[in-house]
Short mmCIF file of N, CA and C in Angstrom, two decimals:
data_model
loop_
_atom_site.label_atom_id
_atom_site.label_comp_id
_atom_site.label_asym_id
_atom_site.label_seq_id
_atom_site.Cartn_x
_atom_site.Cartn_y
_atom_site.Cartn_z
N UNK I 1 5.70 -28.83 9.00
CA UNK I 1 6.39 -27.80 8.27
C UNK I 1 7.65 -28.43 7.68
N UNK I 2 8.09 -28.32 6.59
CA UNK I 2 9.10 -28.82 5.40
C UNK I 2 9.69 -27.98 5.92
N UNK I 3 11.47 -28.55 5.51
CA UNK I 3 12.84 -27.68 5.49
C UNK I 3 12.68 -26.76 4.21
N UNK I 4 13.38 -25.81 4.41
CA UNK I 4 13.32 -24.71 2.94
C UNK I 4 14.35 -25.45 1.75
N UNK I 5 14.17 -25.23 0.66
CA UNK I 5 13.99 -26.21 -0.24
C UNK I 5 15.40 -24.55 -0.42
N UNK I 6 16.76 -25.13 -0.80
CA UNK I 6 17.46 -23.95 -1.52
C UNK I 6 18.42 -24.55 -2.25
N UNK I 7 19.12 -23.89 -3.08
CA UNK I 7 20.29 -24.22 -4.00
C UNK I 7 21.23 -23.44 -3.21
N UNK I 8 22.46 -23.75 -3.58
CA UNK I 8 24.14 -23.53 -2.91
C UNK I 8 24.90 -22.26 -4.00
N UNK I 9 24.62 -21.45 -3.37
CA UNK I 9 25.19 -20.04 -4.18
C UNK I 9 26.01 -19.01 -3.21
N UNK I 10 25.00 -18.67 -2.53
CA UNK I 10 25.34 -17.74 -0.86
C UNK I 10 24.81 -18.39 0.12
N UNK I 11 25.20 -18.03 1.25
CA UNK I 11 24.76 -18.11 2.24
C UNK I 11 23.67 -16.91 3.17
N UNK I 12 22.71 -17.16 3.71
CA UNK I 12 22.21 -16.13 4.45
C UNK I 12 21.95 -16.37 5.60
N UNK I 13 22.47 -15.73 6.66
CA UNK I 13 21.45 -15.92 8.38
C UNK I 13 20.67 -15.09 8.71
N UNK I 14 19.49 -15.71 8.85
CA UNK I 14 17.90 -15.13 9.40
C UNK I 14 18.42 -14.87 10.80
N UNK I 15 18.38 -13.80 11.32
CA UNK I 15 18.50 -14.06 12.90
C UNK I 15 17.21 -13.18 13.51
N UNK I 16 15.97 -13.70 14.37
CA UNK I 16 14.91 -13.29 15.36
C UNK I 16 15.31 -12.86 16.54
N UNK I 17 14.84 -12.22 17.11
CA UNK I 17 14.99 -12.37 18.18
C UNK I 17 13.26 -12.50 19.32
N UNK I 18 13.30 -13.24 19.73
CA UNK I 18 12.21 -13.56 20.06
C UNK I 18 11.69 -13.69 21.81
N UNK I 19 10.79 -13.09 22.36
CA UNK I 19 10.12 -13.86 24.03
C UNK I 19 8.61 -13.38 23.51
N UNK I 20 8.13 -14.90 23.93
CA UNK I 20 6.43 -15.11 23.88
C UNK I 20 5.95 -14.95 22.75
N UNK I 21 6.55 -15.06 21.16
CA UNK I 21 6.62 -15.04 19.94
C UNK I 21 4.86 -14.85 19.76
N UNK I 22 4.32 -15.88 19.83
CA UNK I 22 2.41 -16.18 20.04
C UNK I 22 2.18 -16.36 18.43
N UNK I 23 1.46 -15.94 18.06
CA UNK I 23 0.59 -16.51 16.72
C UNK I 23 1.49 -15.78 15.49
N UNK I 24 2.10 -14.68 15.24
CA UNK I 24 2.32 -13.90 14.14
C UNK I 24 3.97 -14.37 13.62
N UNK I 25 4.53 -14.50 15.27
CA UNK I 25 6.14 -15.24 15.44
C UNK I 25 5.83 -16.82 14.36
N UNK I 26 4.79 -17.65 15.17
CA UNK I 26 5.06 -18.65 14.02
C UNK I 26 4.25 -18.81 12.61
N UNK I 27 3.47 -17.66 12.51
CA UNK I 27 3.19 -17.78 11.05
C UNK I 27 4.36 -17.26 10.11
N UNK I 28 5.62 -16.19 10.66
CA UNK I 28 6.50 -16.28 10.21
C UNK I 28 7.24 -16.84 9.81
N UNK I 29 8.05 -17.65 11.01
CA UNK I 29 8.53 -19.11 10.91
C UNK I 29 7.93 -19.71 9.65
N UNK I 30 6.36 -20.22 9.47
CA UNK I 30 6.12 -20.97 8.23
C UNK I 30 6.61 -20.11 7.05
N UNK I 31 6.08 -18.70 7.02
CA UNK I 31 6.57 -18.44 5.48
C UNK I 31 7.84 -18.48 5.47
N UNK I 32 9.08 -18.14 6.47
CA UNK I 32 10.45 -18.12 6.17
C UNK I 32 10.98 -19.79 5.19
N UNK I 33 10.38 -20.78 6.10
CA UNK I 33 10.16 -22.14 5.61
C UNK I 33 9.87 -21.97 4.30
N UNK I 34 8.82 -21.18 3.63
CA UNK I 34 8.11 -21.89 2.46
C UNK I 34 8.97 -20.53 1.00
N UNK I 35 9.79 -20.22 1.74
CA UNK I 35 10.73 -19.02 0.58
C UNK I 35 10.88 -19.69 -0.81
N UNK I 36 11.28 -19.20 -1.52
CA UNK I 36 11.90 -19.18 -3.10
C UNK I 36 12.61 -18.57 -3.27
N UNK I 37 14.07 -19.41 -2.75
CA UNK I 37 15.28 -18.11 -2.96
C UNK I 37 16.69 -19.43 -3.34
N UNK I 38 16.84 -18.54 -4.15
CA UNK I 38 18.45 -19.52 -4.82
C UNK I 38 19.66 -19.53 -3.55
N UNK I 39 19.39 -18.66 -2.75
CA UNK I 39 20.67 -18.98 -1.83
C UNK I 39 20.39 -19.95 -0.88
N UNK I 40 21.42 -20.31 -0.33
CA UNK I 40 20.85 -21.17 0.77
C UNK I 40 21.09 -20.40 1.82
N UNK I 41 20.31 -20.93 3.28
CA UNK I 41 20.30 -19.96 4.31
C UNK I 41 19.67 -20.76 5.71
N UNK I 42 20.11 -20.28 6.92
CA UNK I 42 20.32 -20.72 8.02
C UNK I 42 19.07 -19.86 8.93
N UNK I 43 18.42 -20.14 10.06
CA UNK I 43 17.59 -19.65 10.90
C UNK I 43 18.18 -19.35 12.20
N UNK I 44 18.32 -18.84 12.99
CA UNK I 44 18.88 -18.59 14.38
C UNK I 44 18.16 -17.74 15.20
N UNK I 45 17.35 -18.33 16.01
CA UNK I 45 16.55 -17.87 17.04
C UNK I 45 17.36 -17.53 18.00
N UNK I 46 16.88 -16.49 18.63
CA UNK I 46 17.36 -15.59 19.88
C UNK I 46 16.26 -15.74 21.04
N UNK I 47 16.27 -16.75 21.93
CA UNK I 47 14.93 -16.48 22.74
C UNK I 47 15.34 -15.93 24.40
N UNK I 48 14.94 -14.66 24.93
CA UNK I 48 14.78 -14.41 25.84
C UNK I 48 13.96 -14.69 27.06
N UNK I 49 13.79 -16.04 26.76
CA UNK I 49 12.48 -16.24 28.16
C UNK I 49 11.05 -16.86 28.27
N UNK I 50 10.68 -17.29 26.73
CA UNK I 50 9.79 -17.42 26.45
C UNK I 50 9.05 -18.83 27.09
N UNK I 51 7.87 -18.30 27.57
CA UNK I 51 6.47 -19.10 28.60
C UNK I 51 5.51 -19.91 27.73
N UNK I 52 5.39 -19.08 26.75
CA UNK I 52 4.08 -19.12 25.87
C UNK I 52 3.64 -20.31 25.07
N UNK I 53 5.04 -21.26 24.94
CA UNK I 53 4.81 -22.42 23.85
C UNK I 53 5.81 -22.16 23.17
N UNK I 54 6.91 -20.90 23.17
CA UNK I 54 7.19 -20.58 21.48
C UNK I 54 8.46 -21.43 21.47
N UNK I 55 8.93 -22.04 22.57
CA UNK I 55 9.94 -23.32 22.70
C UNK I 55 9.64 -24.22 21.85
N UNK I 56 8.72 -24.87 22.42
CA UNK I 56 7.89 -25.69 22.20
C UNK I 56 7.70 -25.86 20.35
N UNK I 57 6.94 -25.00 20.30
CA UNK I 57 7.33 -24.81 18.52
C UNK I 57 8.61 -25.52 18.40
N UNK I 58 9.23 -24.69 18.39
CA UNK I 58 10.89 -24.33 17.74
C UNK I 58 11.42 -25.65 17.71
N UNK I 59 10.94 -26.65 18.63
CA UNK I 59 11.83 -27.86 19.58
C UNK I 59 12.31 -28.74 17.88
N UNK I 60 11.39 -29.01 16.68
CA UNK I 60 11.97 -29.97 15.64
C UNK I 60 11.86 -29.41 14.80
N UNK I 61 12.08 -27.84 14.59
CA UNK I 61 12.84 -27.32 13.49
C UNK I 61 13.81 -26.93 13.13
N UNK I 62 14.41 -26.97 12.24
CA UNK I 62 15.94 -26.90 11.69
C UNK I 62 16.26 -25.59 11.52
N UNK I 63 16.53 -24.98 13.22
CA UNK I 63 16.85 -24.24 13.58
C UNK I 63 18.35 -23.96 14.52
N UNK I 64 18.71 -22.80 14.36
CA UNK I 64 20.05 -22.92 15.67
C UNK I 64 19.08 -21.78 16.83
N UNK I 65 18.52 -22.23 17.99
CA UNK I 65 18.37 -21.66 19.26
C UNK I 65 19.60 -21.43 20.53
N UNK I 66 19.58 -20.29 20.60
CA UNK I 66 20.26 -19.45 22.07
C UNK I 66 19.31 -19.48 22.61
N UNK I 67 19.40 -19.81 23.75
CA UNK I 67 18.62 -19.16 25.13
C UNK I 67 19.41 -17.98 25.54
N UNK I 68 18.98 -17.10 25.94
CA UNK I 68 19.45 -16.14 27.23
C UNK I 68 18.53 -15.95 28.08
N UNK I 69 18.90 -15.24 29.53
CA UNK I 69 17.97 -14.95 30.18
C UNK I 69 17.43 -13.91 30.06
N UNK I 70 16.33 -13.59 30.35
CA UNK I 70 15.08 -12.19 30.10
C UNK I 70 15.74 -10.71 30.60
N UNK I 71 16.75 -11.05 31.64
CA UNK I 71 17.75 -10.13 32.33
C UNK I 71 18.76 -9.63 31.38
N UNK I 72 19.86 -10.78 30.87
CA UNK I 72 20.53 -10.23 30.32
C UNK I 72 20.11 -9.55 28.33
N UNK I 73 18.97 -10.07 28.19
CA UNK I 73 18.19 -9.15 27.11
C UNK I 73 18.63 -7.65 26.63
N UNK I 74 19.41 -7.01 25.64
CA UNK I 74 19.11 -5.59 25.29
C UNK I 74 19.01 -6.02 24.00
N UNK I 75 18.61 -5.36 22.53
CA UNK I 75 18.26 -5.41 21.50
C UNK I 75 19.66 -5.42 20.90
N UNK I 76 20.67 -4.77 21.41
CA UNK I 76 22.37 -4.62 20.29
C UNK I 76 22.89 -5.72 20.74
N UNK I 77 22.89 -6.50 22.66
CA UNK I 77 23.58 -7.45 22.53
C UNK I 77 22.80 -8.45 21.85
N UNK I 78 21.20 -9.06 21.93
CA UNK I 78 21.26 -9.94 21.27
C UNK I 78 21.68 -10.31 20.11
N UNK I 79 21.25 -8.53 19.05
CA UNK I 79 21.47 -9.56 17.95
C UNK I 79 22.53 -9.45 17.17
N UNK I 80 23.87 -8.13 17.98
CA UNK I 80 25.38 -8.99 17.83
C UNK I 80 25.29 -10.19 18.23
N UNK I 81 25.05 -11.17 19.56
CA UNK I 81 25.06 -12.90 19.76
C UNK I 81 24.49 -13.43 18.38
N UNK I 82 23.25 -13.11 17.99
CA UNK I 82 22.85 -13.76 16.66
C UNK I 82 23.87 -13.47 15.73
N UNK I 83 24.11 -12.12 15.47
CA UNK I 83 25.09 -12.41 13.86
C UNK I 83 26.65 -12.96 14.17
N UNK I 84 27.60 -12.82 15.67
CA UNK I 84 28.43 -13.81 15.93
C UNK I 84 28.20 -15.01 15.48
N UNK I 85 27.12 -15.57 15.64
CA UNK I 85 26.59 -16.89 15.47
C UNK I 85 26.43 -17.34 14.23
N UNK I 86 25.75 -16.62 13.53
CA UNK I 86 25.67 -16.57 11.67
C UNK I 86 27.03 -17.01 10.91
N UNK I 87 26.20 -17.58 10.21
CA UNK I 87 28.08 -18.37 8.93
C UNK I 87 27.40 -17.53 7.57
N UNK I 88 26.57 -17.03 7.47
CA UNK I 88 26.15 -16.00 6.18
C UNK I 88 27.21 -14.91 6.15
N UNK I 89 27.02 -14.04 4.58
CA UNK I 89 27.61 -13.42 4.45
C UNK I 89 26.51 -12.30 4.17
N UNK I 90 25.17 -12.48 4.30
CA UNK I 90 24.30 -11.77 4.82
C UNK I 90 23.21 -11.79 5.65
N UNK I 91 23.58 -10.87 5.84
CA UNK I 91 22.52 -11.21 7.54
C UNK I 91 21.08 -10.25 7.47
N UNK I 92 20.14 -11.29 7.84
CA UNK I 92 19.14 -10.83 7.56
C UNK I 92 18.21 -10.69 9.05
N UNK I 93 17.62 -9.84 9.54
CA UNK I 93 16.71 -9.99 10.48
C UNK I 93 15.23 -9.45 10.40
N UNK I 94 14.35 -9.85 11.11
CA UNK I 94 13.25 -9.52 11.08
C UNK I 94 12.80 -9.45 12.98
N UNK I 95 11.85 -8.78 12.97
CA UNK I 95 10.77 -8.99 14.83
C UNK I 95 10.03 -9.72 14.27
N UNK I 96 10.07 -10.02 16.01
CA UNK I 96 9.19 -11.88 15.97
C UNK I 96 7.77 -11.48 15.35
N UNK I 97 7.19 -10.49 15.17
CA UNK I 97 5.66 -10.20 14.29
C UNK I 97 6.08 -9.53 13.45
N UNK I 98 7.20 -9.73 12.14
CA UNK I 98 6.89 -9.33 11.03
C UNK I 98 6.69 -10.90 9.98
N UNK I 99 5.27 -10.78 9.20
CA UNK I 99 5.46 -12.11 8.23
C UNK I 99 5.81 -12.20 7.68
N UNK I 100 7.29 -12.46 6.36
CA UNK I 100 7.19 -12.16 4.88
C UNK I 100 5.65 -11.92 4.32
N UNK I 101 5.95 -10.99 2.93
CA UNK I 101 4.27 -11.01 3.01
C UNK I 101 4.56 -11.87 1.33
N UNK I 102 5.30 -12.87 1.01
CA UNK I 102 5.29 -13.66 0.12
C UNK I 102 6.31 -14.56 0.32
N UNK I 103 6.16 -15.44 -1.11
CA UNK I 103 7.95 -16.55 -1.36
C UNK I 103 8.68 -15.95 -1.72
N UNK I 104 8.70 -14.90 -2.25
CA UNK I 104 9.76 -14.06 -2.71
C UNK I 104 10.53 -12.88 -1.81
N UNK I 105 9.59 -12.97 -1.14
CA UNK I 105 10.67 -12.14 0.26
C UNK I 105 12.44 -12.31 0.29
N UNK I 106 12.67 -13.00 0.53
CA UNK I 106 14.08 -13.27 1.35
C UNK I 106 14.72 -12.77 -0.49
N UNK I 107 14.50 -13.48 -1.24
CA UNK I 107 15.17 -12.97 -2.45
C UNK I 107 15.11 -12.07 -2.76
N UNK I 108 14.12 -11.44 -2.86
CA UNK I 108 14.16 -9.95 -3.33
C UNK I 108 14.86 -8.94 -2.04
N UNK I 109 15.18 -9.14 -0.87
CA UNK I 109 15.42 -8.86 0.05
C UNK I 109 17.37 -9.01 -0.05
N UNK I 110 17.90 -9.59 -0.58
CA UNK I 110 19.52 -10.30 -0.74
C UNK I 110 19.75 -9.26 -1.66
N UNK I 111 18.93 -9.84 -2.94
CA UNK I 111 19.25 -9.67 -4.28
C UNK I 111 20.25 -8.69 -4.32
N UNK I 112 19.62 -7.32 -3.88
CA UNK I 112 20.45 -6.39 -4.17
C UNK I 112 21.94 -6.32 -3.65
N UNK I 113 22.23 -7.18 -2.09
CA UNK I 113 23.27 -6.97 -1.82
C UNK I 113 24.19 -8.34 -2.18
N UNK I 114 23.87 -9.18 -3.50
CA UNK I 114 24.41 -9.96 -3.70
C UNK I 114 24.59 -9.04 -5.34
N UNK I 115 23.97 -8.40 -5.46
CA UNK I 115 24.35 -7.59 -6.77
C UNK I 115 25.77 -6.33 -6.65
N UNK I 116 25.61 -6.38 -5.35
CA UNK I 116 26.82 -5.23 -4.84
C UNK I 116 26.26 -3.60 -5.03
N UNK I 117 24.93 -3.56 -5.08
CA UNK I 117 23.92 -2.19 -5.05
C UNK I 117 23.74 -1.70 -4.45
N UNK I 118 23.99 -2.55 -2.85
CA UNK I 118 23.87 -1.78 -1.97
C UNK I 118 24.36 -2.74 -0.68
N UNK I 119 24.40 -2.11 0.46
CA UNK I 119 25.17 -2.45 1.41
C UNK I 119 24.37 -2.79 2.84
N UNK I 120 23.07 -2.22 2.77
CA UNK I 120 22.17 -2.41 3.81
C UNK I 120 20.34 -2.67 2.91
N UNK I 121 19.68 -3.66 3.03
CA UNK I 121 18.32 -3.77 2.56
C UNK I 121 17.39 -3.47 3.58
N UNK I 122 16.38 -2.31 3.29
CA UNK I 122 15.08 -2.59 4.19
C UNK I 122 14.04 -2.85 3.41
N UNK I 123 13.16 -3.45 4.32
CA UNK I 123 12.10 -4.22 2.99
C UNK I 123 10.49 -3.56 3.40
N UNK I 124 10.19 -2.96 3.22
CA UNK I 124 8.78 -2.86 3.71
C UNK I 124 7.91 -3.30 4.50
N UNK I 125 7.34 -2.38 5.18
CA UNK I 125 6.45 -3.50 6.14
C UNK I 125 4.89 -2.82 5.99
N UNK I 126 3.80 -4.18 6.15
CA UNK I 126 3.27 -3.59 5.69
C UNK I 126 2.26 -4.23 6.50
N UNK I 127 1.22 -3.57 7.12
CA UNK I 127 0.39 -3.96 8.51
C UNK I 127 -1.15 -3.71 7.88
N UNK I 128 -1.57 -5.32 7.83
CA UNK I 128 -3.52 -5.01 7.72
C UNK I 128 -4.04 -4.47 8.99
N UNK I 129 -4.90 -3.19 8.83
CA UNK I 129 -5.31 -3.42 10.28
C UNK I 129 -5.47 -4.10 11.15
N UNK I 130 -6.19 -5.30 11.13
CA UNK I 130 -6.17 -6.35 12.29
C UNK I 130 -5.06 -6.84 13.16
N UNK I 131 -3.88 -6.34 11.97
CA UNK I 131 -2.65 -7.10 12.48
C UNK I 131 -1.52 -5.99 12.88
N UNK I 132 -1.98 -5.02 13.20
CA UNK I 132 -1.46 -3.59 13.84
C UNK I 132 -0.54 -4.23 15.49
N UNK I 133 0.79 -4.30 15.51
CA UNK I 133 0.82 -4.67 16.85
C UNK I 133 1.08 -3.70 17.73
N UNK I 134 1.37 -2.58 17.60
CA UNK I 134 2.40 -1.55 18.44
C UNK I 134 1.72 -0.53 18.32
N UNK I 135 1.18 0.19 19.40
CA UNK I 135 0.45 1.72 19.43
C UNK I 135 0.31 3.08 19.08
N UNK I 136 1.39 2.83 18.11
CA UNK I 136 1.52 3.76 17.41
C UNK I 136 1.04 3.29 15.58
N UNK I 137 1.15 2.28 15.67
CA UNK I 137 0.81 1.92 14.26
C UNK I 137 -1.07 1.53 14.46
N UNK I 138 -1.50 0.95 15.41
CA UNK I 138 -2.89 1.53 15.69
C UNK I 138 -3.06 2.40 15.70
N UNK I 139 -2.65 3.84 15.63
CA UNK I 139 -3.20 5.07 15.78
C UNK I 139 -2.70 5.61 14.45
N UNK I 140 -2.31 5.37 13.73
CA UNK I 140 -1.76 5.75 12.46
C UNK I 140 -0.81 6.78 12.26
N UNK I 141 0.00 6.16 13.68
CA UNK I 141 1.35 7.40 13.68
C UNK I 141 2.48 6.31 14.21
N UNK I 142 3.85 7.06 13.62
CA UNK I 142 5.02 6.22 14.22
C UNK I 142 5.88 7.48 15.35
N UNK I 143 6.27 6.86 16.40
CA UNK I 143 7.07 7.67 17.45
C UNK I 143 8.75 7.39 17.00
N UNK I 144 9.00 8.54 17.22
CA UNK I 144 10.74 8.62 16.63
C UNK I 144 11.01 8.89 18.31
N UNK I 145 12.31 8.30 18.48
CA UNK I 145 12.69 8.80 20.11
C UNK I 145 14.22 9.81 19.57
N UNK I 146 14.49 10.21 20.42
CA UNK I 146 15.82 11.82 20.20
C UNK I 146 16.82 10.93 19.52
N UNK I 147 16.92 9.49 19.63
CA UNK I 147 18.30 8.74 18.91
C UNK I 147 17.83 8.54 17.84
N UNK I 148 16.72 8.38 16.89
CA UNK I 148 16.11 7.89 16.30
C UNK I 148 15.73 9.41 15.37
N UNK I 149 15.56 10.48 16.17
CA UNK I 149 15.51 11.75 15.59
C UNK I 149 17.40 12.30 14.67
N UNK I 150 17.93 12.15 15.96
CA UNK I 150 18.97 12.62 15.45
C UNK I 150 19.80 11.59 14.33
N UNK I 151 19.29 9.98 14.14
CA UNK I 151 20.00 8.98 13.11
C UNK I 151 18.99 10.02 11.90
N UNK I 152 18.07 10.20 11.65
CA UNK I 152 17.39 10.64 10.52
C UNK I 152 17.85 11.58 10.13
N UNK I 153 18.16 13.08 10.80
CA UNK I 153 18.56 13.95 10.54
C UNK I 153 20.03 13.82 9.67
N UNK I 154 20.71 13.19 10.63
CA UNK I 154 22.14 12.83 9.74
C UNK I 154 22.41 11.86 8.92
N UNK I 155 21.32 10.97 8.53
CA UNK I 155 21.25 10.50 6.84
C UNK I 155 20.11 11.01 5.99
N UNK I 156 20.06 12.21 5.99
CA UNK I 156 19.16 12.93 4.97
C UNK I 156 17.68 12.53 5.10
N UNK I 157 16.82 12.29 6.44
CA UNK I 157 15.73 11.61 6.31
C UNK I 157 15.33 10.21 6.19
N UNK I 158 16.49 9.37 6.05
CA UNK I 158 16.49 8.01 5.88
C UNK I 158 16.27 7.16 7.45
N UNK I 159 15.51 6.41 7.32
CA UNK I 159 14.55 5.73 9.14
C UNK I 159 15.32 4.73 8.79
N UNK I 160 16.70 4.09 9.21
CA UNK I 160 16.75 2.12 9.25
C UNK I 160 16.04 1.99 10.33
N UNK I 161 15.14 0.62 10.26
CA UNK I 161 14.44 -0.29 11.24
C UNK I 161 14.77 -1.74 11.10
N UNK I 162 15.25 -2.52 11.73
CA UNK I 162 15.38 -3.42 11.64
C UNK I 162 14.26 -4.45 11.87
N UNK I 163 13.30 -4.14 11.08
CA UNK I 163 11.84 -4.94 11.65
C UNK I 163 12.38 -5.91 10.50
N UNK I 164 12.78 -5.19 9.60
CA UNK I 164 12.96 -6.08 8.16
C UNK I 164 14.33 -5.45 7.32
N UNK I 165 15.41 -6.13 7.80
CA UNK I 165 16.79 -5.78 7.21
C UNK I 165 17.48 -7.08 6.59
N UNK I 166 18.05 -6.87 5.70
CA UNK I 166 19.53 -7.76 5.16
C UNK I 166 20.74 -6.82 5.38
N UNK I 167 21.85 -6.82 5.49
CA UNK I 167 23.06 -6.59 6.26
C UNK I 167 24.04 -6.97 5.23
N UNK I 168 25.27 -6.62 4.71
CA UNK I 168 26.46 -7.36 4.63
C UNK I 168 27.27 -7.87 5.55
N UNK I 169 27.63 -8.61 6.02
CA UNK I 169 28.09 -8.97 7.11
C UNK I 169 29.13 -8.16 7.35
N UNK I 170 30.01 -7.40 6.58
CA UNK I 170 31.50 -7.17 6.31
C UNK I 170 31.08 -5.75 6.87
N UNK I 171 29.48 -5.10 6.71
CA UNK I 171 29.01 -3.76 7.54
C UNK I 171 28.68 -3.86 9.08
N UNK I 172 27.94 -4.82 9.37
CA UNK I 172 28.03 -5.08 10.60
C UNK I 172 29.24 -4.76 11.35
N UNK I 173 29.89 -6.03 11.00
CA UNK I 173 31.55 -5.79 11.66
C UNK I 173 32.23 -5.10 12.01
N UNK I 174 31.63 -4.28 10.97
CA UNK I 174 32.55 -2.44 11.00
C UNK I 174 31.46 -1.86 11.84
N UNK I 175 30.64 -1.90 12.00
CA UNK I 175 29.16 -1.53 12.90
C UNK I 175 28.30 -1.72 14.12
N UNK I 176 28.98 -2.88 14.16
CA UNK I 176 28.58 -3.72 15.73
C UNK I 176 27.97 -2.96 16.62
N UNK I 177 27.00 -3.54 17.03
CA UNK I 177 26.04 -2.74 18.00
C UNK I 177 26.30 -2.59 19.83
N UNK I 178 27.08 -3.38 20.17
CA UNK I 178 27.51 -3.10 21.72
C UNK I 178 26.22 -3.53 22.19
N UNK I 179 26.21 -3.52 24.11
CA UNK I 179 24.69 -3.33 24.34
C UNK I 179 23.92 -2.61 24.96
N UNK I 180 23.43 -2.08 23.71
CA UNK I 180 22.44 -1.39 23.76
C UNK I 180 21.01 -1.62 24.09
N UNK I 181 19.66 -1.01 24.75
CA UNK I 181 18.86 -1.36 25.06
C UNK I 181 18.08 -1.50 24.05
N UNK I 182 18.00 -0.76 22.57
CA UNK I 182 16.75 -0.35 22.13
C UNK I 182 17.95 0.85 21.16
N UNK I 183 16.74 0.81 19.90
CA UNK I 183 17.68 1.53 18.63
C UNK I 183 18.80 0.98 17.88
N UNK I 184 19.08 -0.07 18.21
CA UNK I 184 20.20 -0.36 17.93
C UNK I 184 20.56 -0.17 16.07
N UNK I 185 19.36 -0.54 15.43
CA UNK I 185 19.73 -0.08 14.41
C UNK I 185 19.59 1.63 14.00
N UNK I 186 20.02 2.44 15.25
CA UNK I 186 20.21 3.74 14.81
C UNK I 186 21.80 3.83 15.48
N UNK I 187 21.98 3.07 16.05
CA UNK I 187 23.18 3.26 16.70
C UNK I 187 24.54 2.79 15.17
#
């Protein structure tokens, strides 16, 4: 796998967070690698514990890896540790099984908040059957939990998920997630 090929405009940090990543974690990894995006941009793995190999991967790519332990794991502290960690001025994250579903991902994904259009990006996700991971998206329904009910209600119907986000960094900051177990991007 090649380093991502970028020009010097912005900066962006990818931050994962990842345990037992398995097959979908590093077909990600390759497309993040194989982008078409004018900014340049940084990777930062978050690994909680991982058995599986997904070290192993990671070990000679031009990556920044945290370890933590599987214990101290919640979803707001890791990936405040990831965007602490980030030198971008946007922060981008994805779960370890979402793929870009092209080269144009990460750009079309910035764009807007390098245009000043907007302040938070979500990007679509978009699941072939086969590649359904979570039981509710096999069944062709999504579960909202009461934090997740009540974030919708009070932005007019609007779901953030951070399966697939870009960030301004300067929102975060003002936003920081504490740690939290889970929701964090409703928090």
């Amino acid at each position: 796998m090649s380093s991502p090929q970028i020009k010097m405009d912005y900066f962006i940090s990818i931050v994962i967070l990842t345990k037992n990543g398995g097959r979908l974690f590093k077909k990600s990894i390759e497309s993040i690698f194989s982008q078409e995006v004018k900014y340049a941009y940084e990777l930062i793995i978050i690994d909680s514990g991982s058995k599986d190999g997904t070290l192993e991967f990671l070990k000679n790519l031009k990556i920044q890896l945290i370890e933590i332990k599987h214990q101290d794991f919640s979803f707001g502290y890791a990936r405040d540790l990831g965007f602490k960690q980030a030198k971008g001025d946007f922060l981008v994250t994805i779960s370890q099984d979402v793929v870009p579903v092209d080269t144009h991902w990460l750009q079309n994904l910035v764009e807007p908040l390098d245009k000043n259009v907007a302040d938070i990006v979500q990007g679509a996700n978009l699941f072939p059957l086969d590649e359904r991971v979570f039981f509710w998206e096999k069944k062709g329904l999504f579960y909202f939990t009461q934090e997740s009910k009540k974030f919708i209600q009070e932005h007019g119907g609007f779901g953030l998920s951070f399966t697939n986000v870009a960030i301004k960094r300067k929102v975060w900051e003002e936003n920081s997630f504490g740690d939290v177990q889970m929701n964090e991007d409703k928090m």
